[in-house]
mmCIF file of N, CA and C in Angstrom:
data_model
loop_
_atom_site.group_PDB
_atom_site.id
_atom_site.type_symbol
_atom_site.label_atom_id
_atom_site.label_comp_id
_atom_site.label_asym_id
_atom_site.label_seq_id
_atom_site.Cartn_x
_atom_site.Cartn_y
_atom_site.Cartn_z
ATOM 1 N N UNK L 9 133.283 83.353 129.549
ATOM 2 C CA UNK L 9 132.450 82.677 128.488
ATOM 3 C C UNK L 9 130.914 82.880 128.898
ATOM 4 N N UNK L 10 130.649 83.097 129.749
ATOM 5 C CA UNK L 10 129.345 83.372 130.075
ATOM 6 C C UNK L 10 129.127 85.315 129.544
ATOM 7 N N UNK L 11 130.683 85.665 129.947
ATOM 8 C CA UNK L 11 129.997 86.985 129.770
ATOM 9 C C UNK L 11 130.071 87.345 128.015
ATOM 10 N N UNK L 12 130.865 86.823 127.609
ATOM 11 C CA UNK L 12 131.076 86.621 126.048
ATOM 12 C C UNK L 12 129.467 86.702 125.479
ATOM 13 N N UNK L 13 129.244 85.438 125.945
ATOM 14 C CA UNK L 13 127.731 85.094 125.364
ATOM 15 C C UNK L 13 126.525 86.479 126.186
ATOM 16 N N UNK L 14 126.787 87.484 127.300
ATOM 17 C CA UNK L 14 126.240 88.333 127.439
ATOM 18 C C UNK L 14 126.492 89.150 126.513
ATOM 19 N N UNK L 15 127.612 89.758 126.215
ATOM 20 C CA UNK L 15 128.126 90.289 125.420
ATOM 21 C C UNK L 15 127.909 90.256 124.032
ATOM 22 N N UNK L 16 127.443 89.405 123.642
ATOM 23 C CA UNK L 16 126.850 88.708 122.463
ATOM 24 C C UNK L 16 125.168 89.267 122.130
ATOM 25 N N UNK L 17 124.575 89.106 123.442
ATOM 26 C CA UNK L 17 123.112 89.762 123.709
ATOM 27 C C UNK L 17 122.975 91.068 123.350
ATOM 28 N N UNK L 18 123.961 91.815 124.148
ATOM 29 C CA UNK L 18 124.064 92.520 124.012
ATOM 30 C C UNK L 18 124.700 93.504 122.653
ATOM 31 N N UNK L 19 125.276 92.981 121.911
ATOM 32 C CA UNK L 19 125.083 93.366 120.292
ATOM 33 C C UNK L 19 124.424 92.817 119.003
ATOM 34 N N UNK L 20 123.523 91.623 119.611
ATOM 35 C CA UNK L 20 122.440 91.711 118.921
ATOM 36 C C UNK L 20 121.262 92.357 119.049
ATOM 37 N N UNK L 21 121.048 92.711 120.464
ATOM 38 C CA UNK L 21 120.019 93.622 121.178
ATOM 39 C C UNK L 21 120.323 95.146 119.871
ATOM 40 N N UNK L 22 121.599 95.836 119.650
ATOM 41 C CA UNK L 22 122.100 96.738 119.004
ATOM 42 C C UNK L 22 121.501 96.690 117.832
ATOM 43 N N UNK L 23 122.178 95.435 117.027
ATOM 44 C CA UNK L 23 121.431 95.326 115.770
ATOM 45 C C UNK L 23 120.343 95.222 115.829
ATOM 46 N N UNK L 24 119.539 94.647 116.036
ATOM 47 C CA UNK L 24 117.785 94.521 116.159
ATOM 48 C C UNK L 24 117.462 95.865 116.480
ATOM 49 N N UNK L 25 118.034 96.882 117.430
ATOM 50 C CA UNK L 25 117.288 97.910 117.303
ATOM 51 C C UNK L 25 117.823 98.976 116.079
ATOM 52 N N UNK L 26 119.116 98.937 115.968
ATOM 53 C CA UNK L 26 119.654 99.571 114.576
ATOM 54 C C UNK L 26 118.539 99.147 113.236
ATOM 55 N N UNK L 27 118.672 98.041 112.914
ATOM 56 C CA UNK L 27 117.870 97.181 112.084
ATOM 57 C C UNK L 27 116.120 97.903 111.669
ATOM 58 N N UNK L 28 115.157 97.531 113.282
ATOM 59 C CA UNK L 28 113.990 98.284 112.898
ATOM 60 C C UNK L 28 114.297 99.293 112.518
ATOM 61 N N UNK L 29 115.128 100.467 113.042
ATOM 62 C CA UNK L 29 114.916 101.637 112.665
ATOM 63 C C UNK L 29 115.036 102.138 111.414
ATOM 64 N N UNK L 30 115.704 101.165 110.851
ATOM 65 C CA UNK L 30 115.649 101.574 109.261
ATOM 66 C C UNK L 30 114.701 101.799 108.643
ATOM 67 N N UNK L 31 113.775 100.915 108.463
ATOM 68 C CA UNK L 31 112.477 101.605 108.459
ATOM 69 C C UNK L 31 111.934 102.781 108.331
ATOM 70 N N UNK L 32 112.048 103.313 109.850
ATOM 71 C CA UNK L 32 111.913 104.613 110.198
ATOM 72 C C UNK L 32 112.695 105.442 109.642
ATOM 73 N N UNK L 33 113.760 105.621 109.334
ATOM 74 C CA UNK L 33 114.666 106.296 108.597
ATOM 75 C C UNK L 33 113.891 106.672 107.560
ATOM 76 N N UNK L 34 113.106 106.071 106.218
ATOM 77 C CA UNK L 34 112.720 106.809 105.377
ATOM 78 C C UNK L 34 113.668 107.259 104.359
ATOM 79 N N UNK L 35 114.327 106.206 104.247
ATOM 80 C CA UNK L 35 116.103 106.480 103.458
ATOM 81 C C UNK L 35 116.754 107.363 103.860
ATOM 82 N N UNK L 36 116.939 107.112 105.060
ATOM 83 C CA UNK L 36 117.587 108.378 106.084
ATOM 84 C C UNK L 36 117.803 109.963 105.654
ATOM 85 N N UNK L 37 116.224 110.080 105.802
ATOM 86 C CA UNK L 37 115.361 111.243 105.675
ATOM 87 C C UNK L 37 115.037 112.012 107.000
ATOM 88 N N UNK L 38 115.229 111.117 107.735
ATOM 89 C CA UNK L 38 114.402 111.138 109.206
ATOM 90 C C UNK L 38 115.883 110.913 109.853
ATOM 91 N N UNK L 39 116.504 112.262 110.852
ATOM 92 C CA UNK L 39 117.016 112.120 111.802
ATOM 93 C C UNK L 39 117.427 111.238 112.825
ATOM 94 N N UNK L 40 116.416 111.339 113.658
ATOM 95 C CA UNK L 40 116.400 110.637 115.022
ATOM 96 C C UNK L 40 116.213 109.135 114.740
ATOM 97 N N UNK L 41 115.537 108.805 113.687
ATOM 98 C CA UNK L 41 115.562 107.213 114.010
ATOM 99 C C UNK L 41 117.230 107.036 112.792
ATOM 100 N N UNK L 42 117.853 107.730 111.649
ATOM 101 C CA UNK L 42 118.995 107.901 111.558
ATOM 102 C C UNK L 42 120.137 107.408 112.480
ATOM 103 N N UNK L 43 119.751 108.440 113.155
ATOM 104 C CA UNK L 43 121.137 108.409 114.385
ATOM 105 C C UNK L 43 121.011 107.154 115.065
ATOM 106 N N UNK L 44 119.600 106.917 115.699
ATOM 107 C CA UNK L 44 119.628 105.653 116.340
ATOM 108 C C UNK L 44 120.142 104.720 115.492
ATOM 109 N N UNK L 45 120.029 104.069 114.141
ATOM 110 C CA UNK L 45 120.353 103.025 113.724
ATOM 111 C C UNK L 45 121.677 103.449 113.455
ATOM 112 N N UNK L 46 122.480 104.199 113.023
ATOM 113 C CA UNK L 46 123.931 104.304 113.041
ATOM 114 C C UNK L 46 124.543 104.056 113.997
ATOM 115 N N UNK L 47 124.410 104.444 115.120
ATOM 116 C CA UNK L 47 124.245 104.062 116.480
ATOM 117 C C UNK L 47 124.569 102.815 116.874
ATOM 118 N N UNK L 48 123.483 102.509 116.572
ATOM 119 C CA UNK L 48 122.847 100.814 117.390
ATOM 120 C C UNK L 48 124.213 99.505 116.283
ATOM 121 N N UNK L 49 124.309 100.440 114.760
ATOM 122 C CA UNK L 49 125.127 99.407 114.358
ATOM 123 C C UNK L 49 126.376 99.655 114.888
ATOM 124 N N UNK L 50 126.892 100.792 115.295
ATOM 125 C CA UNK L 50 128.740 100.983 115.979
ATOM 126 C C UNK L 50 128.361 100.060 116.977
ATOM 127 N N UNK L 51 127.547 100.442 117.749
ATOM 128 C CA UNK L 51 127.928 99.771 119.068
ATOM 129 C C UNK L 51 127.480 97.969 119.087
ATOM 130 N N UNK L 52 127.055 97.566 117.775
ATOM 131 C CA UNK L 52 126.703 96.242 117.721
ATOM 132 C C UNK L 52 128.568 95.504 117.397
ATOM 133 N N UNK L 53 128.960 96.561 116.406
ATOM 134 C CA UNK L 53 130.152 96.064 115.828
ATOM 135 C C UNK L 53 130.983 95.734 116.722
ATOM 136 N N UNK L 54 131.118 96.987 117.245
ATOM 137 C CA UNK L 54 132.267 97.066 118.662
ATOM 138 C C UNK L 54 132.155 95.852 119.776
ATOM 139 N N UNK L 55 130.784 95.837 119.911
ATOM 140 C CA UNK L 55 131.000 94.733 120.818
ATOM 141 C C UNK L 55 130.917 93.175 120.327
ATOM 142 N N UNK L 56 130.877 93.251 118.866
ATOM 143 C CA UNK L 56 130.725 91.706 118.593
ATOM 144 C C UNK L 56 132.199 91.518 118.639
ATOM 145 N N UNK L 57 133.320 92.530 117.932
ATOM 146 C CA UNK L 57 134.633 92.419 117.933
ATOM 147 C C UNK L 57 134.863 92.229 119.220
ATOM 148 N N UNK L 58 134.603 92.403 120.095
ATOM 149 C CA UNK L 58 135.386 92.086 121.783
ATOM 150 C C UNK L 58 134.803 90.965 122.001
ATOM 151 N N UNK L 59 133.667 90.235 121.511
ATOM 152 C CA UNK L 59 133.219 88.929 121.742
ATOM 153 C C UNK L 59 134.043 87.682 120.620
ATOM 154 N N UNK L 60 134.675 88.315 119.984
ATOM 155 C CA UNK L 60 135.304 87.618 118.832
ATOM 156 C C UNK L 60 136.967 86.897 119.898
ATOM 157 N N UNK L 61 137.033 87.906 120.745
ATOM 158 C CA UNK L 61 138.293 87.251 122.014
ATOM 159 C C UNK L 61 137.639 85.972 122.351
ATOM 160 N N UNK L 62 136.605 85.724 122.414
ATOM 161 C CA UNK L 62 136.207 84.507 123.195
ATOM 162 C C UNK L 62 135.770 83.385 122.571
ATOM 163 N N UNK L 63 134.759 84.137 121.719
ATOM 164 C CA UNK L 63 133.930 82.713 120.644
ATOM 165 C C UNK L 63 134.053 82.426 119.617
ATOM 166 N N UNK L 64 134.664 81.652 118.806
ATOM 167 C CA UNK L 64 134.757 81.238 117.349
ATOM 168 C C UNK L 64 134.158 81.983 116.858
ATOM 169 N N UNK L 65 134.355 82.645 115.148
ATOM 170 C CA UNK L 65 133.885 83.716 114.755
ATOM 171 C C UNK L 65 132.852 82.686 113.743
ATOM 172 N N UNK L 66 132.690 81.801 113.394
ATOM 173 C CA UNK L 66 131.919 80.628 113.036
ATOM 174 C C UNK L 66 130.489 80.783 113.876
ATOM 175 N N UNK L 67 130.613 80.702 115.028
ATOM 176 C CA UNK L 67 129.854 80.071 115.700
ATOM 177 C C UNK L 67 129.080 81.562 116.400
ATOM 178 N N UNK L 68 129.723 82.399 116.806
ATOM 179 C CA UNK L 68 129.457 84.062 117.120
ATOM 180 C C UNK L 68 128.225 84.464 115.822
ATOM 181 N N UNK L 69 129.354 84.553 114.766
ATOM 182 C CA UNK L 69 128.277 85.100 113.925
ATOM 183 C C UNK L 69 127.214 84.373 113.727
ATOM 184 N N UNK L 70 127.412 82.905 113.203
ATOM 185 C CA UNK L 70 125.828 82.442 113.665
ATOM 186 C C UNK L 70 124.928 82.533 113.869
ATOM 187 N N UNK L 71 125.526 82.633 115.427
ATOM 188 C CA UNK L 71 124.480 83.154 116.803
ATOM 189 C C UNK L 71 123.946 84.349 116.574
ATOM 190 N N UNK L 72 124.460 85.348 116.398
ATOM 191 C CA UNK L 72 124.892 86.982 115.896
ATOM 192 C C UNK L 72 123.269 87.282 114.822
ATOM 193 N N UNK L 73 123.835 85.929 113.821
ATOM 194 C CA UNK L 73 122.722 86.870 112.548
ATOM 195 C C UNK L 73 121.430 86.196 112.580
ATOM 196 N N UNK L 74 121.258 85.001 113.481
ATOM 197 C CA UNK L 74 120.067 83.775 113.220
ATOM 198 C C UNK L 74 119.284 84.405 113.990
ATOM 199 N N UNK L 75 119.817 84.915 115.186
ATOM 200 C CA UNK L 75 118.817 85.654 116.792
ATOM 201 C C UNK L 75 118.843 87.213 115.768
ATOM 202 N N UNK L 76 119.028 87.761 115.425
ATOM 203 C CA UNK L 76 118.899 88.788 114.645
ATOM 204 C C UNK L 76 117.887 88.592 113.636
ATOM 205 N N UNK L 77 118.102 87.307 112.669
ATOM 206 C CA UNK L 77 117.340 87.821 112.040
ATOM 207 C C UNK L 77 115.864 87.184 112.183
ATOM 208 N N UNK L 78 115.771 86.547 113.052
ATOM 209 C CA UNK L 78 114.370 85.761 114.511
ATOM 210 C C UNK L 78 113.872 87.278 115.212
ATOM 211 N N UNK L 79 114.537 87.676 115.689
ATOM 212 C CA UNK L 79 114.107 89.106 116.105
ATOM 213 C C UNK L 79 113.537 90.350 115.637
ATOM 214 N N UNK L 80 113.853 90.083 114.241
ATOM 215 C CA UNK L 80 114.076 91.493 113.237
ATOM 216 C C UNK L 80 112.674 91.208 112.548
ATOM 217 N N UNK L 81 112.775 89.750 112.461
ATOM 218 C CA UNK L 81 111.173 89.327 111.324
ATOM 219 C C UNK L 81 110.215 89.755 112.307
ATOM 220 N N UNK L 82 110.333 89.099 113.461
ATOM 221 C CA UNK L 82 109.551 89.310 114.548
ATOM 222 C C UNK L 82 108.850 90.567 114.582
ATOM 223 N N UNK L 83 109.740 91.086 114.671
ATOM 224 C CA UNK L 83 109.850 93.196 115.187
ATOM 225 C C UNK L 83 109.221 93.381 113.899
ATOM 226 N N UNK L 84 109.078 93.045 112.390
ATOM 227 C CA UNK L 84 108.967 93.324 111.353
ATOM 228 C C UNK L 84 106.749 93.251 111.575
ATOM 229 N N UNK L 85 106.932 92.169 112.021
ATOM 230 C CA UNK L 85 106.013 91.653 111.995
ATOM 231 C C UNK L 85 104.445 92.247 112.952
ATOM 232 N N UNK L 86 105.028 92.310 114.339
ATOM 233 C CA UNK L 86 104.828 93.012 115.154
ATOM 234 C C UNK L 86 104.115 94.620 115.003
ATOM 235 N N UNK L 87 105.598 95.041 115.218
ATOM 236 C CA UNK L 87 105.776 96.065 115.178
ATOM 237 C C UNK L 87 105.242 96.898 113.830
ATOM 238 N N UNK L 88 105.667 96.437 112.350
ATOM 239 C CA UNK L 88 105.777 97.486 111.407
ATOM 240 C C UNK L 88 104.210 96.624 110.527
ATOM 241 N N UNK L 89 103.555 95.554 111.666
ATOM 242 C CA UNK L 89 102.572 94.750 110.318
ATOM 243 C C UNK L 89 102.566 94.173 109.436
ATOM 244 N N UNK L 90 104.043 93.635 109.271
ATOM 245 C CA UNK L 90 104.572 92.925 107.916
ATOM 246 C C UNK L 90 103.981 91.340 108.143
ATOM 247 N N UNK L 91 104.204 90.759 107.023
ATOM 248 C CA UNK L 91 103.534 89.632 106.535
ATOM 249 C C UNK L 91 104.265 88.776 106.614
ATOM 250 N N UNK L 92 103.980 87.181 107.272
ATOM 251 C CA UNK L 92 104.848 86.230 107.179
ATOM 252 C C UNK L 92 104.271 84.748 107.324
ATOM 253 N N UNK L 93 105.036 84.496 106.204
ATOM 254 C CA UNK L 93 104.308 83.246 105.454
ATOM 255 C C UNK L 93 104.235 82.177 106.255
ATOM 256 N N UNK L 94 103.575 81.029 105.527
ATOM 257 C CA UNK L 94 104.046 79.678 106.734
ATOM 258 C C UNK L 94 105.288 79.134 106.176
ATOM 259 N N UNK L 95 106.048 79.496 104.883
ATOM 260 C CA UNK L 95 107.395 79.425 104.353
ATOM 261 C C UNK L 95 108.038 80.098 105.204
ATOM 262 N N UNK L 96 107.859 81.068 105.259
ATOM 263 C CA UNK L 96 108.853 82.201 106.269
ATOM 264 C C UNK L 96 108.600 81.912 107.976
ATOM 265 N N UNK L 97 107.685 80.463 108.629
ATOM 266 C CA UNK L 97 107.835 80.454 109.152
ATOM 267 C C UNK L 97 108.805 79.109 109.478
ATOM 268 N N UNK L 98 108.757 78.333 108.625
ATOM 269 C CA UNK L 98 109.584 77.055 108.226
ATOM 270 C C UNK L 98 111.264 77.485 108.383
ATOM 271 N N UNK L 99 111.331 78.565 107.414
ATOM 272 C CA UNK L 99 112.430 79.341 107.252
ATOM 273 C C UNK L 99 113.368 79.580 108.307
ATOM 274 N N UNK L 100 112.380 80.318 109.232
ATOM 275 C CA UNK L 100 113.096 81.097 110.577
ATOM 276 C C UNK L 100 113.184 79.374 111.871
ATOM 277 N N UNK L 101 112.313 78.648 111.542
ATOM 278 C CA UNK L 101 112.846 77.397 112.122
ATOM 279 C C UNK L 101 113.728 76.484 111.958
ATOM 280 N N UNK L 102 114.265 76.421 110.615
ATOM 281 C CA UNK L 102 114.894 75.942 110.103
ATOM 282 C C UNK L 102 116.925 77.005 110.852
ATOM 283 N N UNK L 103 116.677 77.827 110.212
ATOM 284 C CA UNK L 103 117.831 78.917 110.757
ATOM 285 C C UNK L 103 118.108 78.780 112.460
ATOM 286 N N UNK L 104 116.712 78.223 113.065
ATOM 287 C CA UNK L 104 117.007 77.961 114.647
ATOM 288 C C UNK L 104 117.759 76.941 114.625
ATOM 289 N N UNK L 105 117.342 75.911 114.098
ATOM 290 C CA UNK L 105 117.639 74.373 114.079
ATOM 291 C C UNK L 105 119.209 74.356 114.067
ATOM 292 N N UNK L 106 119.485 74.971 112.896
ATOM 293 C CA UNK L 106 121.094 75.134 112.148
ATOM 294 C C UNK L 106 122.087 75.924 113.045
ATOM 295 N N UNK L 107 121.210 76.843 114.026
ATOM 296 C CA UNK L 107 122.416 77.796 114.800
ATOM 297 C C UNK L 107 122.573 76.881 116.063
ATOM 298 N N UNK L 108 121.358 76.465 116.571
ATOM 299 C CA UNK L 108 121.573 75.641 117.439
ATOM 300 C C UNK L 108 122.513 74.050 117.435
ATOM 301 N N UNK L 109 122.059 74.019 116.273
ATOM 302 C CA UNK L 109 123.378 72.840 115.821
ATOM 303 C C UNK L 109 124.658 73.000 115.803
ATOM 304 N N UNK L 110 124.860 73.962 115.448
ATOM 305 C CA UNK L 110 126.376 74.541 115.209
ATOM 306 C C UNK L 110 126.679 75.325 116.986
ATOM 307 N N UNK L 111 126.291 75.482 117.666
ATOM 308 C CA UNK L 111 126.598 76.193 119.042
ATOM 309 C C UNK L 111 126.876 74.774 119.629
ATOM 310 N N UNK L 112 126.350 73.611 119.356
ATOM 311 C CA UNK L 112 126.146 72.668 120.026
ATOM 312 C C UNK L 112 127.563 71.358 119.520
ATOM 313 N N UNK L 113 127.595 71.656 118.261
ATOM 314 C CA UNK L 113 128.444 70.746 117.962
ATOM 315 C C UNK L 113 130.185 71.352 117.424
ATOM 316 N N UNK L 114 129.333 72.573 116.892
ATOM 317 C CA UNK L 114 130.116 73.485 115.825
ATOM 318 C C UNK L 114 131.810 73.371 116.868
#
């Protein structure tokens, strides 16, 4: 199970890198970030499929999406200097709370 969660972490990292590069693709007109983004998504979904052999879909997807949302939002805030409102911070905290609850009791 520890290996499955480690692979889930790799899948999340690949997805976050792919999502972060989407802004840099400028509508897929820039080759390098477009290739990084596409490759990241392929890696992410490929590994996620392997993760689902050991972790239930609901728990795995909730974790994958929640961590991805949070890290991607923070990447946008720090790297792309995008604004994050107080309501946005509350929303991220709610996502974290729901995902932790699902992992512990789902």
